[in-house]
Each structure stands twice: as C-alpha cells, then as structure tokens.
Amino acid sequence: ECAIIFLRMKKEILKQVIKDFQNAELPRLFHRHLDIPFDTGKIITITGARRSGKTYFLFQSIEKLLARGCNKNRIIYINFEDERFDFTSDELDLILQAYIELYPTVDLKDVHFFFDEIQNIDKWDLFVRRIHDSISKHIYITGSNSKLLSKEISTSLRGRALPFEMYPLNFKEYLEFNQVDTDYHSTKNRGTIRHYLERFQQYGGFPEVLFLDDSLKDKTLQEYFNTMLFRDLVERYEIKQVHVLKYFLKRLFASITKSVSTNKIYNELKSQGIKISKNILYDFMESVENIYMVIVLKKYEAAVVKQELAEKKVYAVDNGLINAVTYHFSEDKGKLLENLIAVELMKCGRKIYFYKNAGECDFIWIDKDKILMAIQVCLTLKTPGTFQREIRGLVLACEKYGLKKGYIVTDDEEEVFTEKGIEINLVPAFKFLLELSIP
C-alpha cells in the first residue's frame, strides 16, 4: 500500500511538471544556427560539450514547433536533473500515465517528447525505444557527456537515432548574442567586429560566460575545466591515478596546436619514477576527446592504417578553457588564432586534418571525402622567414591534393597572389570566420 501511495505521489509530481512547463513562457532565447528536423521518424539526440547550451537549444526547438502550429499541450518537456525526480527505470511509464490522465482524448502518437539529461535514469534507453516503437516518433533527447556519449547513444538506440552535436557558440553566433552587425563592409562595423574577435579569442564561446563580468569569466571557465576533470573523466571512467591524469592534461594543454606524443609523455612519467601503463595513457587521450575537452587532429593519409599510426595534433574545444587553465598562453596570439580556426572549422560539421610532408599545412578541410580547401593560419607573414615557410607548406598541400587555390588566415592582412600556379588568398580572421558556411 505504501508503494502505491508513493507511485501516486510521483505521478502527481509529473502532472505538475508537465502542466507547469505548458503554462509557462519559454525563456528569452538567443537562437543557435544548428537546426534539427521534426518529421524524420528518428529519435533526435543532442550531445556535446558541457555547458554549451543543449537545454536552451531544446527550448529553441520547442519554440519552432509552436510556430509551426503545434499545440503546447502536445509537448512534454522533462528535465531529469530536477531534484523532485527520484525515479527508477520501472517508474518511467508514469510519465505516460500522468499525461494520459491530464489529456485522455489526445492520441499519444501526436505528442512530442523532450527528455533533457535523460541519462540520469538507469535503463533509460529501453523506455525511449518503447516509446519510439509503439507510441510516438517525435522524441528529442539530450545527454550529458559525463554519462552518455554520442557513440553510446547509437549503440543504445540501435539505429533509431539521428545524432547532432552542440558546441560553444561559433563566431557568428557570438556576434549575434552581442547584437553586433556582421556586415564587415562598413568601417564602423569592422572595428566593432575586430574588437569582439579579440574577446572571443580570449574568453571563448560558452554561452553563460558571455554574460558574466570579466572578473568572473576565468573563474567560471576554471570551474568548467574542473567539472570536466572530476565528473566527466575521473567519475565516469573510474580513474584512480588522478595525479597522472592531471599531469597528462597539463601536457596536452601546453601542447595546443603542436604535435603531441603519448609515448613521449609516458617516458616523461617513467623518468620521474611514476609507473603507469602506456595503454592507460592512450585511454586518457581517447577519453579527453570523447568528453569534448579537446579535438585531436590526424595527419591526412590516404591509407587509414597510416593515418591512425601517424603523429597527431591537439586543440582545445574552446579558447576560453585554454586561457583559464594555462599560464601565459593568452600572450601567444598566433596559437590562440590557430586553435580558434581549428574549432570553428570543426563546428561546421566537416572533417579536418593536417598535412605534413616536405612542408606542413595546418588544416585540410574535407566534406564527404572531398577536399574542400587547404588552410594555413599565421598572425602575420611580415616576420622574417615566415612568408616562405607558410607559402611553401600551403603550395605543397595544394599540389598534393589538386587544389587550385589555398588560404592563409591572418590577423588583418589581405591579399591575393599566385605562387607556382596556385592562387594564394590572405584573409583576415574575422572575414574568414564570417564567411564559413554551417551545414
């Protein structure tokens, strides 16, 4: 009898949550450029970097549904981080029961289910799959990277999911959030855009950080880093050698934009008398990439085996994280610019690699196995020796992959010229970023 009373209480809580959301106004939204489809018959899953705005993106999607004429009573939004929820997997069916009791005449196949941070419930995937298979095709879920990774979603939902990734703001979104006119042809606008690009390079694009006083930005970003460290890495992967993990992360962040060798870090630890399996360090690298803390770039090779065994470069998922946790990194504007371009290219949803042979090119940008462009990043080509080095690497990459033109992203230099039959385009960073296309 007590158990029945508790179930009734939980069902009443769910009714309250469902109605409270339906009766409330959506929060003020700054729209992201990512769009999700509504009528694919697939479960839409949204994963990505911690604190990148997944919850507000669900609200944005709900707003678009309402604009299409969907009745808000046909929408269920549940945030499983709500402290009132202490549900077991067996009790998830109470969501359906609560809704049916509220709206007994509504056909559940017309209801849109939005489940935020659903990974907090064990065996959530069984419940979601049951809804999809027998109740409604309109399901949208987000998952925290501490417990739910995009590749795990694919496994759990067994082909039913259509995955999307959410990252911190791209530069266009950052300007829109700051209500900056993006028409850089205006001299006044151009000055404002350059000002905000400097701030974007310094503090990054995490939405919450954008609205904080400057005195709180670094502290907040440090807290993000610590949360990723302890919740997403130590807790999730049950890592015991925390001191080794901290050293590993320190070395990764010190190597941003450079080639990184797990084997070299292993030898450094070994020389200090620290015993650790080399395989564990390789696991660390995979885990740090999985939780969206860093991006690992591979050397572009036609053969997959060569590509996997070749050296790799590492970039932080957000410039703000680098500056918040790495001493004096903010003084190296060239590295900050290169990291920023790497991340912005990645946000466009295409693959990026680097080229290294007789020369080196920072980025080879690929879409559906087609090489779109070769890109160098250099703050200025006016320093001695820089011009020839950067041009040589770019030209070699273009010749290797049959490209007629190449790009060098600079701080503020702009020029077009030809080198060995290759059209070289020097483009200021703000212009390059604003002309990137998001699929």
XYZ file of C-alpha atoms in Angstrom:
439
model
C 0.000 0.000 0.000
C 2.875 2.389 0.793
C 4.397 1.644 -2.580
C 1.116 2.506 -4.325
C 0.918 5.805 -2.416
C 4.487 6.703 -3.448
C 3.717 5.959 -7.094
C 0.636 8.189 -6.927
C 2.725 10.962 -5.419
C 5.313 10.664 -8.183
C 2.605 10.698 -10.809
C 1.168 13.894 -9.302
C 4.624 15.465 -9.387
C 4.873 14.571 -13.061
C 1.481 16.095 -13.774
C 2.615 19.273 -12.085
C 5.884 19.336 -14.065
C 4.096 18.756 -17.371
C 1.476 21.448 -16.717
C 3.963 23.947 -15.279
C 6.019 23.778 -18.454
C 2.977 24.037 -20.695
C 1.638 27.045 -18.799
C 4.949 28.892 -18.547
C 6.501 31.224 -21.092
C 9.661 29.962 -22.740
C 12.772 31.785 -21.508
C 14.332 34.504 -23.633
C 16.229 32.686 -26.364
C 19.269 33.601 -28.416
C 18.949 31.385 -31.432
C 21.687 28.969 -32.420
C 22.483 28.187 -36.048
C 22.017 24.449 -35.604
C 18.649 23.137 -36.782
C 17.079 19.766 -36.126
C 14.358 18.158 -38.261
C 10.940 17.343 -36.807
C 9.489 14.705 -39.111
C 12.183 12.109 -39.758
C 10.691 9.319 -37.666
C 14.054 9.140 -35.873
C 14.933 9.867 -32.249
C 16.795 13.197 -32.304
C 19.776 13.093 -29.931
C 21.841 16.112 -28.907
C 25.184 15.607 -27.230
C 28.216 17.845 -26.986
C 30.459 19.971 -24.858
C 29.400 20.578 -21.266
C 27.665 23.940 -20.723
C 27.356 24.515 -24.460
C 23.605 25.225 -24.350
C 21.839 21.923 -25.039
C 18.874 22.680 -22.762
C 18.225 26.077 -24.318
C 18.545 24.506 -27.727
C 15.653 22.193 -26.795
C 13.637 25.292 -25.877
C 14.560 26.817 -29.246
C 13.306 23.688 -30.993
C 10.083 23.776 -28.987
C 9.595 27.419 -29.989
C 9.917 26.438 -33.648
C 7.386 23.646 -33.160
C 4.922 26.124 -31.674
C 5.493 28.493 -34.594
C 4.551 25.641 -36.921
C 1.186 25.393 -35.166
C 1.857 22.614 -32.675
C -0.331 22.937 -29.583
C 1.795 23.296 -26.447
C -0.415 20.690 -24.759
C 1.077 18.210 -27.235
C 4.564 18.799 -25.841
C 6.094 17.042 -22.847
C 9.344 18.513 -21.528
C 11.073 16.699 -18.663
C 14.425 17.738 -17.198
C 15.782 14.712 -15.377
C 18.129 16.876 -13.322
C 15.064 18.207 -11.479
C 15.622 17.355 -7.806
C 11.995 16.219 -7.492
C 12.712 13.234 -9.722
C 13.863 10.135 -7.923
C 12.644 7.625 -10.447
C 13.760 4.123 -11.230
C 13.615 2.791 -14.771
C 10.451 0.846 -13.886
C 8.707 4.098 -12.985
C 9.351 5.970 -16.258
C 5.992 4.742 -17.533
C 4.453 7.142 -15.006
C 5.249 9.928 -17.498
C 2.831 8.390 -19.990
C 0.240 7.670 -17.319
C 0.397 11.227 -15.980
C -0.036 12.715 -19.457
C -2.950 10.406 -20.333
C -4.738 11.366 -17.122
C -4.239 15.051 -17.978
C -5.288 14.667 -21.632
C -7.323 11.450 -22.019
C -8.549 12.334 -25.535
C -5.136 13.105 -27.057
C -3.551 10.477 -29.297
C -0.015 9.893 -27.971
C 1.357 9.498 -31.491
C 0.883 13.273 -31.902
C 2.816 14.126 -28.731
C 6.397 15.458 -28.853
C 8.623 14.153 -26.053
C 11.598 16.286 -24.964
C 13.810 14.497 -22.428
C 16.666 16.585 -21.031
C 19.634 14.830 -19.341
C 17.792 11.524 -19.532
C 20.948 9.524 -18.813
C 20.339 10.176 -15.102
C 17.849 7.284 -15.160
C 19.197 3.746 -15.464
C 17.932 1.791 -18.479
C 16.505 4.979 -19.986
C 17.145 3.574 -23.462
C 14.606 0.753 -23.003
C 11.919 3.313 -22.204
C 12.815 5.589 -25.125
C 12.925 2.686 -27.547
C 9.485 1.509 -26.370
C 8.004 4.977 -26.946
C 9.558 5.148 -30.390
C 8.478 1.661 -31.418
C 4.893 1.735 -30.174
C 3.799 5.232 -29.121
C 5.349 8.275 -30.851
C 8.070 9.032 -33.403
C 8.553 12.551 -32.010
C 11.341 12.123 -29.447
C 14.198 14.511 -28.673
C 16.816 13.804 -26.021
C 19.941 15.432 -24.650
C 22.640 13.669 -22.695
C 25.491 14.859 -20.559
C 28.887 13.783 -21.805
C 29.722 12.579 -18.283
C 27.476 9.542 -18.724
C 26.318 9.472 -22.299
C 28.454 9.779 -25.405
C 27.242 10.044 -28.968
C 28.663 6.637 -29.893
C 26.914 5.083 -26.876
C 23.608 6.594 -27.978
C 23.969 4.894 -31.343
C 24.523 1.570 -29.596
C 21.730 2.033 -27.049
C 19.095 3.140 -29.547
C 20.141 0.609 -32.201
C 19.779 2.612 -35.380
C 16.752 4.603 -34.272
C 18.701 7.804 -33.551
C 19.719 10.803 -35.635
C 22.617 12.420 -33.745
C 23.531 16.109 -33.528
C 26.411 17.735 -31.651
C 26.300 21.014 -29.750
C 29.414 23.107 -29.208
C 30.056 26.510 -27.650
C 28.998 29.464 -29.803
C 30.621 29.926 -33.178
C 31.848 33.415 -34.040
C 28.715 34.397 -35.977
C 26.511 33.344 -33.053
C 28.834 35.160 -30.642
C 28.385 38.414 -32.571
C 24.614 37.930 -32.744
C 24.451 37.284 -28.990
C 26.293 40.589 -28.536
C 23.938 42.279 -31.037
C 26.791 43.176 -33.377
C 26.065 43.921 -37.035
C 28.022 41.307 -39.029
C 28.285 43.414 -42.214
C 32.060 43.880 -42.215
C 31.989 46.117 -45.302
C 31.147 49.034 -43.009
C 34.277 50.608 -41.485
C 32.487 51.127 -38.166
C 31.186 47.555 -38.077
C 34.604 46.192 -38.984
C 36.179 47.875 -35.945
C 33.487 46.503 -33.659
C 33.792 43.012 -35.141
C 37.568 43.025 -34.621
C 37.066 44.103 -31.004
C 34.717 41.194 -30.344
C 37.007 38.758 -32.156
C 39.753 39.614 -29.652
C 37.363 38.911 -26.790
C 36.201 35.696 -28.476
C 39.803 34.539 -28.752
C 40.370 35.363 -25.083
C 37.190 34.086 -23.396
C 35.721 31.660 -25.925
C 32.093 30.945 -26.732
C 30.459 29.221 -23.761
C 27.040 30.950 -23.613
C 26.937 31.528 -19.846
C 30.407 33.097 -19.807
C 29.328 35.624 -22.406
C 27.036 37.410 -19.940
C 29.387 37.392 -16.949
C 31.505 40.251 -15.732
C 35.104 39.886 -16.933
C 36.265 39.355 -13.351
C 34.179 36.147 -13.194
C 34.883 34.698 -16.626
C 38.181 32.937 -15.853
C 36.881 31.613 -12.545
C 33.810 30.162 -14.266
C 35.892 28.602 -17.035
C 38.216 27.062 -14.446
C 35.152 25.559 -12.790
C 34.065 24.110 -16.167
C 37.515 22.563 -16.528
C 37.392 21.065 -13.028
C 33.909 19.660 -13.630
C 35.110 18.021 -16.848
C 38.112 16.659 -14.968
C 36.336 15.179 -11.968
C 32.837 14.357 -13.233
C 33.370 13.609 -16.904
C 36.743 11.885 -16.578
C 37.517 10.688 -13.034
C 33.962 9.617 -12.104
C 32.815 8.390 -15.476
C 35.894 6.322 -16.266
C 36.635 5.456 -12.619
C 40.179 6.780 -12.933
C 42.332 6.061 -9.891
C 45.572 7.768 -10.959
C 44.168 11.300 -10.728
C 47.622 12.858 -10.322
C 48.744 11.234 -13.578
C 45.593 12.419 -15.357
C 46.221 15.984 -14.172
C 49.793 15.835 -15.479
C 48.533 14.395 -18.765
C 46.011 17.235 -19.177
C 48.652 19.810 -18.296
C 50.895 18.425 -21.035
C 48.040 18.362 -23.554
C 47.101 21.978 -22.946
C 50.747 23.033 -23.092
C 50.947 21.313 -26.500
C 47.918 23.011 -28.052
C 48.479 23.447 -31.855
C 51.561 21.172 -31.709
C 52.182 17.509 -32.401
C 51.575 15.503 -29.259
C 53.113 12.143 -28.412
C 51.525 9.902 -25.806
C 54.685 7.817 -25.901
C 56.781 10.877 -25.014
C 54.521 11.688 -22.053
C 54.858 8.060 -20.949
C 58.659 8.349 -20.988
C 58.496 11.620 -19.030
C 56.420 9.966 -16.321
C 58.685 6.938 -16.301
C 61.767 9.141 -15.821
C 60.085 10.661 -12.764
C 59.515 7.231 -11.251
C 55.773 7.242 -11.942
C 54.543 3.800 -13.003
C 51.674 3.841 -15.457
C 50.665 1.608 -18.328
C 51.142 3.156 -21.753
C 47.695 1.811 -22.699
C 46.139 3.795 -19.859
C 47.619 6.992 -21.300
C 46.156 6.129 -24.709
C 42.817 5.596 -22.935
C 43.228 9.027 -21.317
C 43.644 10.604 -24.755
C 40.528 8.909 -26.102
C 38.502 9.865 -23.025
C 39.555 13.528 -23.114
C 38.487 13.695 -26.752
C 35.214 11.828 -26.051
C 34.067 14.396 -23.490
C 34.705 17.279 -25.906
C 37.559 18.785 -23.909
C 39.975 18.633 -26.844
C 39.985 17.953 -30.568
C 42.593 15.515 -31.828
C 43.670 16.136 -35.429
C 45.155 13.337 -37.505
C 47.699 13.690 -40.274
C 45.906 13.266 -43.585
C 46.853 9.989 -45.209
C 45.079 8.060 -47.950
C 45.593 4.808 -46.030
C 43.565 4.579 -42.817
C 46.228 2.483 -41.067
C 48.914 5.094 -41.756
C 46.554 7.809 -40.575
C 45.934 6.093 -37.245
C 49.619 5.443 -36.601
C 50.875 8.876 -37.700
C 51.526 11.772 -35.333
C 48.581 13.832 -34.091
C 47.940 17.438 -33.100
C 45.679 18.591 -30.301
C 43.395 21.639 -29.937
C 41.170 22.757 -27.072
C 37.421 22.782 -27.717
C 37.224 26.417 -26.602
C 39.803 29.207 -26.371
C 38.434 30.299 -23.009
C 39.378 26.966 -21.461
C 42.987 27.337 -22.617
C 43.409 30.826 -21.198
C 41.701 29.932 -17.928
C 43.935 26.978 -17.102
C 47.216 27.631 -18.962
C 49.560 30.266 -17.616
C 50.678 32.914 -20.152
C 49.015 31.149 -23.106
C 46.965 34.283 -23.770
C 50.187 36.068 -24.757
C 50.690 33.767 -27.753
C 48.122 35.256 -30.114
C 49.288 33.104 -33.015
C 48.446 29.869 -31.192
C 45.136 31.278 -29.988
C 44.192 32.162 -33.551
C 45.170 28.717 -34.853
C 43.171 26.992 -32.086
C 40.179 29.193 -32.849
C 40.243 28.402 -36.570
C 40.533 24.662 -35.848
C 37.477 24.716 -33.602
C 35.413 26.891 -35.957
C 36.153 24.573 -38.884
C 35.079 21.614 -36.772
C 31.825 23.337 -35.760
C 30.874 23.446 -39.430
C 30.400 19.691 -39.279
C 33.189 18.726 -41.640
C 36.366 16.746 -41.051
C 39.715 18.447 -40.597
C 43.235 17.034 -40.774
C 46.719 18.463 -41.081
C 49.233 17.938 -43.872
C 52.876 17.221 -43.172
C 55.459 16.003 -45.600
C 58.252 18.127 -47.087
C 56.302 21.065 -45.656
C 53.376 21.487 -43.284
C 49.866 22.872 -43.757
C 47.729 23.489 -40.694
C 44.373 22.255 -41.989
C 42.990 20.125 -44.776
C 39.202 20.591 -44.737
C 37.128 17.699 -46.063
C 33.430 17.101 -46.683
C 32.166 13.650 -47.749
C 35.697 12.564 -48.715
C 36.118 15.615 -50.958
C 38.950 18.009 -50.065
C 37.415 21.493 -49.936
C 40.442 23.612 -49.107
C 43.911 23.830 -47.615
C 44.350 26.428 -44.870
C 47.323 27.938 -43.097
C 46.957 30.125 -40.003
C 49.545 32.815 -39.374
C 49.170 36.009 -37.358
C 51.370 37.896 -39.816
C 53.534 37.000 -42.793
C 55.778 40.014 -42.238
C 58.162 38.401 -39.751
C 61.479 37.095 -41.201
C 61.278 33.573 -42.603
C 57.544 33.243 -42.027
C 56.410 34.094 -45.543
C 58.404 31.405 -47.353
C 57.658 28.720 -44.744
C 53.898 29.268 -44.745
C 53.624 29.625 -48.521
C 55.725 26.523 -49.130
C 53.597 24.288 -46.894
C 50.374 25.586 -48.409
C 51.550 25.200 -52.008
C 52.800 21.649 -51.364
C 49.433 20.679 -49.859
C 47.521 22.229 -52.781
C 49.732 20.450 -55.318
C 49.375 17.159 -53.455
C 45.573 17.268 -53.477
C 44.932 19.031 -56.785
C 43.681 22.316 -55.342
C 43.875 25.474 -57.452
C 43.824 27.861 -54.501
C 44.839 27.948 -50.856
C 44.079 30.194 -47.880
C 46.192 31.827 -45.212
C 44.172 33.187 -42.293
C 45.909 36.201 -40.767
C 45.216 38.769 -38.106
C 44.494 41.607 -40.541
C 46.436 41.068 -43.783
C 44.529 40.714 -47.043
C 45.982 39.996 -50.463
C 45.646 37.655 -53.451
C 48.660 36.491 -55.456
C 49.918 33.434 -57.341
C 52.722 31.110 -56.301
C 53.752 28.197 -58.566
C 50.379 28.322 -60.292
C 48.431 28.245 -57.005
C 46.209 31.196 -56.091
C 47.117 32.269 -52.548
C 44.427 34.107 -50.591
C 45.458 36.026 -47.482
C 42.253 36.558 -45.478
C 41.747 38.442 -42.173
C 40.434 36.092 -39.484
C 37.172 37.980 -38.916
C 36.321 37.819 -42.623
C 37.218 34.137 -42.919
C 35.082 33.249 -39.871
C 32.070 35.213 -41.054
C 32.155 33.552 -44.468
C 32.322 29.992 -43.120
C 29.225 28.018 -44.020
C 27.388 25.981 -41.392
C 25.522 22.977 -42.850
